[in-house]
mmCIF file of C-alpha atoms and ligand atoms in Angstrom:
data_model
loop_
_atom_site.group_PDB
_atom_site.id
_atom_site.type_symbol
_atom_site.label_atom_id
_atom_site.label_comp_id
_atom_site.label_asym_id
_atom_site.label_seq_id
_atom_site.Cartn_x
_atom_site.Cartn_y
_atom_site.Cartn_z
ATOM 1 C CA MET A 96 -6.097 8.971 3.538
ATOM 2 C CA SER A 97 -4.190 11.125 0.972
ATOM 3 C CA THR A 98 -2.516 14.130 0.831
ATOM 4 C CA LEU A 99 -5.034 15.920 -1.161
ATOM 5 C CA THR A 100 -6.903 18.824 0.208
ATOM 6 C CA ARG A 101 -10.742 19.087 0.103
ATOM 7 C CA ASN A 102 -10.485 21.693 -2.377
ATOM 8 C CA ASP A 103 -8.011 19.715 -4.793
ATOM 9 C CA VAL A 104 -10.472 16.798 -4.587
ATOM 10 C CA THR A 105 -13.612 18.904 -5.184
ATOM 11 C CA GLY A 106 -12.170 20.481 -8.314
ATOM 12 C CA ARG A 107 -11.387 17.184 -9.613
ATOM 13 C CA ILE A 108 -14.992 15.687 -9.272
ATOM 14 C CA MET A 109 -16.827 16.196 -12.604
ATOM 15 C CA VAL A 110 -20.664 15.893 -11.741
ATOM 16 C CA ALA A 111 -22.577 14.562 -14.674
ATOM 17 C CA LEU A 112 -25.370 16.560 -15.492
ATOM 18 C CA ASP A 113 -27.572 13.754 -17.111
ATOM 19 C CA TYR A 114 -30.809 15.484 -17.318
ATOM 20 C CA ALA A 115 -33.591 16.109 -19.865
ATOM 21 C CA ASN A 116 -33.773 19.840 -19.690
ATOM 22 C CA ALA A 117 -32.008 22.921 -18.139
ATOM 23 C CA GLU A 118 -34.595 23.103 -15.295
ATOM 24 C CA SER A 119 -33.813 19.840 -13.941
ATOM 25 C CA ALA A 120 -30.127 20.514 -14.229
ATOM 26 C CA GLU A 121 -30.472 24.010 -12.465
ATOM 27 C CA GLY A 122 -32.356 22.101 -9.556
ATOM 28 C CA LEU A 123 -29.042 19.928 -9.018
ATOM 29 C CA LEU A 124 -26.910 23.193 -9.429
ATOM 30 C CA LYS A 125 -28.828 24.872 -6.659
ATOM 31 C CA GLN A 126 -28.400 21.934 -4.363
ATOM 32 C CA LEU A 127 -24.691 21.924 -4.793
ATOM 33 C CA GLU A 128 -24.259 25.619 -4.722
ATOM 34 C CA GLY A 129 -20.880 26.735 -3.465
ATOM 35 C CA ILE A 130 -19.418 23.336 -4.079
ATOM 36 C CA PRO A 131 -16.473 23.986 -6.487
ATOM 37 C CA CYS A 132 -16.783 20.886 -8.632
ATOM 38 C CA TYR A 133 -16.637 20.665 -12.403
ATOM 39 C CA VAL A 134 -19.848 20.008 -14.262
ATOM 40 C CA LYS A 135 -20.286 17.801 -17.154
ATOM 41 C CA VAL A 136 -22.842 18.221 -19.879
ATOM 42 C CA GLY A 137 -23.385 15.102 -21.949
ATOM 43 C CA MET A 138 -25.565 14.428 -24.931
ATOM 44 C CA GLN A 139 -28.946 14.379 -23.362
ATOM 45 C CA LEU A 140 -28.728 17.912 -21.915
ATOM 46 C CA PHE A 141 -26.714 19.306 -24.874
ATOM 47 C CA TYR A 142 -29.317 18.083 -27.236
ATOM 48 C CA ALA A 143 -32.047 19.649 -25.240
ATOM 49 C CA ALA A 144 -30.622 22.749 -23.980
ATOM 50 C CA GLY A 145 -27.619 23.219 -26.096
ATOM 51 C CA PRO A 146 -25.026 26.110 -26.275
ATOM 52 C CA THR A 147 -27.181 28.554 -24.504
ATOM 53 C CA PHE A 148 -27.152 26.568 -21.432
ATOM 54 C CA VAL A 149 -23.334 25.742 -21.711
ATOM 55 C CA ALA A 150 -22.645 29.522 -22.133
ATOM 56 C CA SER A 151 -24.913 30.342 -18.983
ATOM 57 C CA LEU A 152 -22.763 27.989 -16.965
ATOM 58 C CA LYS A 153 -19.588 29.577 -18.212
ATOM 59 C CA ASP A 154 -20.972 33.099 -17.526
ATOM 60 C CA ARG A 155 -21.524 31.795 -13.788
ATOM 61 C CA GLY A 156 -17.985 30.464 -13.608
ATOM 62 C CA TYR A 157 -18.544 26.713 -13.826
ATOM 63 C CA LYS A 158 -15.762 24.536 -15.041
ATOM 64 C CA VAL A 159 -17.421 22.804 -17.877
ATOM 65 C CA PHE A 160 -16.628 19.327 -19.570
ATOM 66 C CA LEU A 161 -18.691 19.070 -22.766
ATOM 67 C CA ASP A 162 -19.003 15.229 -23.167
ATOM 68 C CA VAL A 163 -20.329 14.974 -26.798
ATOM 69 C CA LYS A 164 -17.761 12.159 -28.009
ATOM 70 C CA MET A 165 -17.394 13.460 -31.418
ATOM 71 C CA HIS A 166 -16.819 10.517 -33.718
ATOM 72 C CA ASP A 167 -17.228 11.515 -37.815
ATOM 73 C CA ILE A 168 -15.041 12.173 -40.755
ATOM 74 C CA PRO A 169 -12.063 14.453 -39.844
ATOM 75 C CA ASN A 170 -13.414 17.686 -41.589
ATOM 76 C CA THR A 171 -16.666 17.430 -39.559
ATOM 77 C CA VAL A 172 -15.012 16.899 -36.186
ATOM 78 C CA LYS A 173 -12.934 19.835 -37.051
ATOM 79 C CA GLY A 174 -15.958 21.956 -37.446
ATOM 80 C CA GLY A 175 -17.264 20.549 -34.370
ATOM 81 C CA ALA A 176 -14.186 21.230 -32.325
ATOM 82 C CA GLU A 177 -14.092 24.541 -33.703
ATOM 83 C CA SER A 178 -17.787 25.281 -32.465
ATOM 84 C CA VAL A 179 -17.393 23.971 -28.966
ATOM 85 C CA THR A 180 -14.031 25.851 -28.745
ATOM 86 C CA ARG A 181 -15.783 29.023 -29.528
ATOM 87 C CA LEU A 182 -18.319 28.168 -26.572
ATOM 88 C CA GLY A 183 -15.487 28.353 -24.238
ATOM 89 C CA VAL A 184 -15.765 24.706 -22.769
ATOM 90 C CA ASP A 185 -12.781 23.770 -20.359
ATOM 91 C CA VAL A 186 -12.694 20.067 -21.607
ATOM 92 C CA PHE A 187 -14.434 18.069 -24.451
ATOM 93 C CA ASN A 188 -13.798 14.578 -26.067
ATOM 94 C CA VAL A 189 -13.630 12.852 -29.346
ATOM 95 C CA HIS A 190 -13.582 9.003 -30.033
ATOM 96 C CA ALA A 191 -10.050 7.669 -30.427
ATOM 97 C CA ALA A 192 -11.803 5.019 -32.419
ATOM 98 C CA GLY A 193 -12.123 7.760 -35.157
ATOM 99 C CA GLY A 194 -8.320 7.474 -35.811
ATOM 100 C CA LYS A 195 -5.283 9.609 -35.559
ATOM 101 C CA TYR A 196 -6.131 11.925 -38.404
ATOM 102 C CA MET A 197 -9.660 12.654 -36.998
ATOM 103 C CA MET A 198 -8.088 13.482 -33.485
ATOM 104 C CA GLU A 199 -5.626 15.643 -35.218
ATOM 105 C CA ALA A 200 -8.416 17.466 -36.889
ATOM 106 C CA ALA A 201 -10.192 17.983 -33.717
ATOM 107 C CA LEU A 202 -6.833 19.948 -32.551
ATOM 108 C CA GLU A 203 -6.956 21.944 -35.849
ATOM 109 C CA GLY A 204 -10.519 22.873 -35.006
ATOM 110 C CA VAL A 205 -9.412 24.142 -31.745
ATOM 111 C CA ASP A 206 -6.890 26.288 -33.174
ATOM 112 C CA LYS A 207 -9.430 27.763 -35.412
ATOM 113 C CA GLY A 208 -11.905 28.425 -32.806
ATOM 114 C CA LEU A 209 -9.780 29.617 -30.108
ATOM 115 C CA ALA A 210 -10.205 33.366 -29.262
ATOM 116 C CA LEU A 211 -7.108 35.520 -28.678
ATOM 117 C CA GLY A 212 -5.910 35.089 -25.152
ATOM 118 C CA ALA A 213 -8.357 32.448 -24.358
ATOM 119 C CA ALA A 214 -7.331 29.402 -22.410
ATOM 120 C CA ARG A 215 -7.127 26.281 -24.659
ATOM 121 C CA PRO A 216 -9.536 23.411 -23.868
ATOM 122 C CA ILE A 217 -8.470 20.172 -22.803
ATOM 123 C CA VAL A 218 -9.137 17.597 -25.563
ATOM 124 C CA ILE A 219 -9.342 14.148 -24.499
ATOM 125 C CA GLY A 220 -9.967 10.691 -26.286
ATOM 126 C CA VAL A 221 -12.748 8.194 -25.409
ATOM 127 C CA THR A 222 -10.911 4.811 -25.223
ATOM 128 C CA GLN A 223 -13.469 2.096 -24.417
ATOM 129 C CA LEU A 224 -16.807 3.151 -22.645
ATOM 130 C CA THR A 225 -16.667 2.057 -18.884
ATOM 131 C CA SER A 226 -19.942 0.220 -19.648
ATOM 132 C CA THR A 227 -17.967 -2.161 -22.277
ATOM 133 C CA SER A 228 -17.224 -5.454 -20.717
ATOM 134 C CA GLN A 229 -14.738 -7.836 -21.959
ATOM 135 C CA GLN A 230 -17.326 -9.934 -23.356
ATOM 136 C CA VAL A 231 -19.020 -6.996 -25.344
ATOM 137 C CA LEU A 232 -15.508 -5.986 -26.520
ATOM 138 C CA ASN A 233 -14.654 -9.398 -28.023
ATOM 139 C CA ASP A 234 -17.999 -10.778 -29.045
ATOM 140 C CA GLU A 235 -20.013 -7.675 -30.146
ATOM 141 C CA ILE A 236 -17.253 -4.855 -31.008
ATOM 142 C CA GLY A 237 -15.049 -7.510 -32.474
ATOM 143 C CA LEU A 238 -11.793 -6.420 -30.872
ATOM 144 C CA ALA A 239 -9.629 -9.182 -29.794
ATOM 145 C CA GLY A 240 -7.511 -8.944 -26.536
ATOM 146 C CA THR A 241 -8.177 -7.649 -23.238
ATOM 147 C CA THR A 242 -10.136 -4.455 -22.374
ATOM 148 C CA GLU A 243 -6.886 -2.995 -21.031
ATOM 149 C CA GLN A 244 -4.926 -3.636 -24.234
ATOM 150 C CA ALA A 245 -7.698 -1.990 -26.235
ATOM 151 C CA VAL A 246 -7.710 1.135 -23.940
ATOM 152 C CA ILE A 247 -3.867 1.367 -24.088
ATOM 153 C CA ARG A 248 -3.761 1.069 -27.944
ATOM 154 C CA TYR A 249 -6.283 3.831 -27.950
ATOM 155 C CA ALA A 250 -4.580 5.979 -25.415
ATOM 156 C CA ARG A 251 -1.294 5.836 -27.287
ATOM 157 C CA LEU A 252 -2.959 6.733 -30.392
ATOM 158 C CA ALA A 253 -4.710 9.670 -28.759
ATOM 159 C CA HIS A 254 -1.096 10.615 -27.356
ATOM 160 C CA ALA A 255 0.338 10.405 -30.805
ATOM 161 C CA ALA A 256 -2.243 12.570 -32.245
ATOM 162 C CA GLY A 257 -1.337 15.264 -29.613
ATOM 163 C CA LEU A 258 -4.581 15.029 -27.536
ATOM 164 C CA ASN A 259 -4.126 15.911 -23.865
ATOM 165 C CA GLY A 260 -5.476 12.749 -22.277
ATOM 166 C CA VAL A 261 -8.372 10.008 -22.455
ATOM 167 C CA VAL A 262 -11.469 8.916 -20.851
ATOM 168 C CA ALA A 263 -11.092 5.470 -19.534
ATOM 169 C CA SER A 264 -11.907 3.421 -16.366
ATOM 170 C CA PRO A 265 -9.864 4.059 -13.164
ATOM 171 C CA LEU A 266 -8.964 0.434 -13.636
ATOM 172 C CA GLU A 267 -6.692 1.364 -16.542
ATOM 173 C CA VAL A 268 -5.158 4.561 -15.042
ATOM 174 C CA THR A 269 -1.878 3.151 -13.994
ATOM 175 C CA ALA A 270 -1.178 1.208 -17.386
ATOM 176 C CA ILE A 271 -2.287 4.589 -19.360
ATOM 177 C CA LYS A 272 0.184 6.637 -17.311
ATOM 178 C CA ALA A 273 3.041 4.109 -17.832
ATOM 179 C CA ALA A 274 2.297 3.933 -21.633
ATOM 180 C CA CYS A 275 1.749 7.789 -22.176
ATOM 181 C CA GLY A 276 3.399 9.664 -19.263
ATOM 182 C CA ASP A 277 2.123 11.107 -15.926
ATOM 183 C CA GLY A 278 1.084 14.414 -17.574
ATOM 184 C CA PHE A 279 -1.307 12.662 -19.866
ATOM 185 C CA VAL A 280 -4.641 13.399 -18.246
ATOM 186 C CA THR A 281 -7.046 10.611 -17.231
ATOM 187 C CA VAL A 282 -10.732 11.342 -16.786
ATOM 188 C CA THR A 283 -12.533 8.306 -15.220
ATOM 189 C CA PRO A 284 -16.277 7.504 -15.132
ATOM 190 C CA GLY A 285 -17.367 4.245 -13.761
ATOM 191 C CA ILE A 286 -17.172 5.480 -10.173
ATOM 192 C CA ARG A 287 -19.284 3.926 -7.590
ATOM 193 C CA PRO A 288 -19.159 4.571 -3.896
ATOM 194 C CA ALA A 289 -19.214 1.280 -1.804
ATOM 195 C CA GLY A 290 -22.520 -0.391 -1.842
ATOM 196 C CA ALA A 291 -23.951 1.966 -4.697
ATOM 197 C CA ASP A 292 -25.963 0.797 -7.338
ATOM 198 C CA ILE A 293 -23.701 -0.444 -10.312
ATOM 199 C CA GLY A 294 -26.425 0.312 -13.082
ATOM 200 C CA ASP A 295 -25.308 -0.097 -16.540
ATOM 201 C CA GLN A 296 -21.489 0.527 -15.702
ATOM 202 C CA SER A 297 -19.118 -2.462 -15.872
ATOM 203 C CA ARG A 298 -15.395 -1.377 -15.115
ATOM 204 C CA ILE A 299 -15.947 0.543 -11.796
ATOM 205 C CA MET A 300 -13.990 1.565 -8.579
ATOM 206 C CA THR A 301 -14.795 3.496 -5.536
ATOM 207 C CA PRO A 302 -13.975 7.440 -5.681
ATOM 208 C CA ALA A 303 -11.067 6.810 -3.038
ATOM 209 C CA GLU A 304 -9.505 3.704 -5.081
ATOM 210 C CA ALA A 305 -9.678 5.978 -8.289
ATOM 211 C CA PHE A 306 -7.745 8.634 -6.796
ATOM 212 C CA ALA A 307 -5.254 6.307 -5.262
ATOM 213 C CA GLN A 308 -4.697 5.198 -8.663
ATOM 214 C CA GLY A 309 -3.568 8.712 -9.640
ATOM 215 C CA THR A 310 -6.657 9.767 -12.020
ATOM 216 C CA ASP A 311 -6.831 13.339 -12.652
ATOM 217 C CA TYR A 312 -10.714 13.547 -12.853
ATOM 218 C CA VAL A 313 -13.610 11.368 -11.515
ATOM 219 C CA VAL A 314 -16.835 11.518 -13.454
ATOM 220 C CA ILE A 315 -19.756 10.796 -11.086
ATOM 221 C CA GLY A 316 -23.331 10.972 -12.256
ATOM 222 C CA ARG A 317 -26.206 8.797 -10.622
ATOM 223 C CA PRO A 318 -24.491 8.124 -7.209
ATOM 224 C CA ILE A 319 -24.860 11.907 -6.830
ATOM 225 C CA THR A 320 -27.834 12.874 -9.090
ATOM 226 C CA GLY A 321 -29.998 10.161 -8.129
ATOM 227 C CA ALA A 322 -29.486 10.246 -4.241
ATOM 228 C CA ALA A 323 -32.180 11.602 -1.971
ATOM 229 C CA ASP A 324 -29.794 14.324 -0.913
ATOM 230 C CA PRO A 325 -27.229 15.271 -3.720
ATOM 231 C CA ARG A 326 -25.422 17.575 -1.492
ATOM 232 C CA ALA A 327 -24.861 15.184 1.230
ATOM 233 C CA ALA A 328 -23.962 12.505 -1.357
ATOM 234 C CA ILE A 329 -21.082 14.656 -2.969
ATOM 235 C CA GLU A 330 -19.894 15.621 0.738
ATOM 236 C CA ALA A 331 -19.863 11.972 1.647
ATOM 237 C CA ILE A 332 -17.818 11.273 -1.523
ATOM 238 C CA ILE A 333 -15.352 14.019 -0.852
ATOM 239 C CA ASP A 334 -14.998 12.765 2.924
ATOM 240 C CA SER A 335 -14.287 9.261 1.583
ATOM 241 C CA ILE A 336 -11.149 10.706 -0.444
ATOM 242 C CA VAL A 337 -9.578 13.196 1.698
HETATM 243 O O1 C5P B 128 -24.254 7.951 -13.756
HETATM 244 P P1 C5P B 128 -22.996 7.579 -13.850
HETATM 245 O O2 C5P B 128 -21.962 7.861 -12.821
HETATM 246 O O3 C5P B 128 -22.646 6.024 -14.255
HETATM 247 O O4 C5P B 128 -22.410 8.483 -15.190
HETATM 248 C C1 C5P B 128 -21.115 8.381 -15.794
HETATM 249 C C2 C5P B 128 -21.138 9.456 -16.813
HETATM 250 O O5 C5P B 128 -19.911 9.350 -17.419
HETATM 251 C C3 C5P B 128 -22.297 9.317 -17.780
HETATM 252 O O6 C5P B 128 -22.676 10.819 -18.089
HETATM 253 C C4 C5P B 128 -21.661 8.687 -19.003
HETATM 254 O O7 C5P B 128 -22.061 9.265 -20.080
HETATM 255 C C5 C5P B 128 -20.255 9.220 -18.903
HETATM 256 N N1 C5P B 128 -19.213 8.520 -19.479
HETATM 257 C C6 C5P B 128 -18.835 7.156 -19.420
HETATM 258 N N2 C5P B 128 -17.970 6.463 -19.864
HETATM 259 C C7 C5P B 128 -17.246 6.887 -20.756
HETATM 260 C C8 C5P B 128 -17.435 8.218 -21.090
HETATM 261 C C9 C5P B 128 -18.369 8.971 -20.458
HETATM 262 O O8 C5P B 128 -19.734 6.552 -18.305
HETATM 263 N N3 C5P B 128 -16.156 6.132 -21.193
#
């Protein structure tokens, strides 16, 4: 049980539209019609349906997280950030591994792309993907220490660069807030309702546990999009939190 209202919780659920084309994504949106959740457009859908689809979501009043995880030289990221800001997305992200200068360049791109009077997008840094286990971090990526240490280092860097928050696992929310302050936004994928298929995720929590950690937004894909009845699935997730 929590003090959050149903509407509070719903507005903090970002549904991952991981689809191959706009038609499939529209099919899900139709099933979720009237539920005021955020929608997340990731690389699969953005590469297929592009800015036109995002603009149409914005025209229909959706809050949009564009999850394109920019990671390139600062000048290129600055240009990318300018373009997605012009699109009017509410949230977008860059990899903290690109370094402080690259993240600062993203914010300069936002300044350039922001229309007069328009709301500034929330810019967040990707710390370590929620699919990354301790073993992958140490043996494949080559970073020593625990996953939490790596996440906190990136969170501090993103904070120092002036970003609004980070993407991380709900397991790391408490430590991130302690390091960077309560106002530093956490967006947490790696969400699995009790008994759900884990898939390729690694550092997971249930939706209710994630909210209990104080996360600002949860990102949920397959537990909703892969359900026989997606509307019933998101309703059950909301019921499990409020
Ligand atoms: O289907 P599932 O709930 O695992 O989807 C999680 C979504 O969150 C996917 O769209 C994935 O790309 C995204 N994501 C993630 N880990 C991050 C950043 C984004 O899983 N660190």
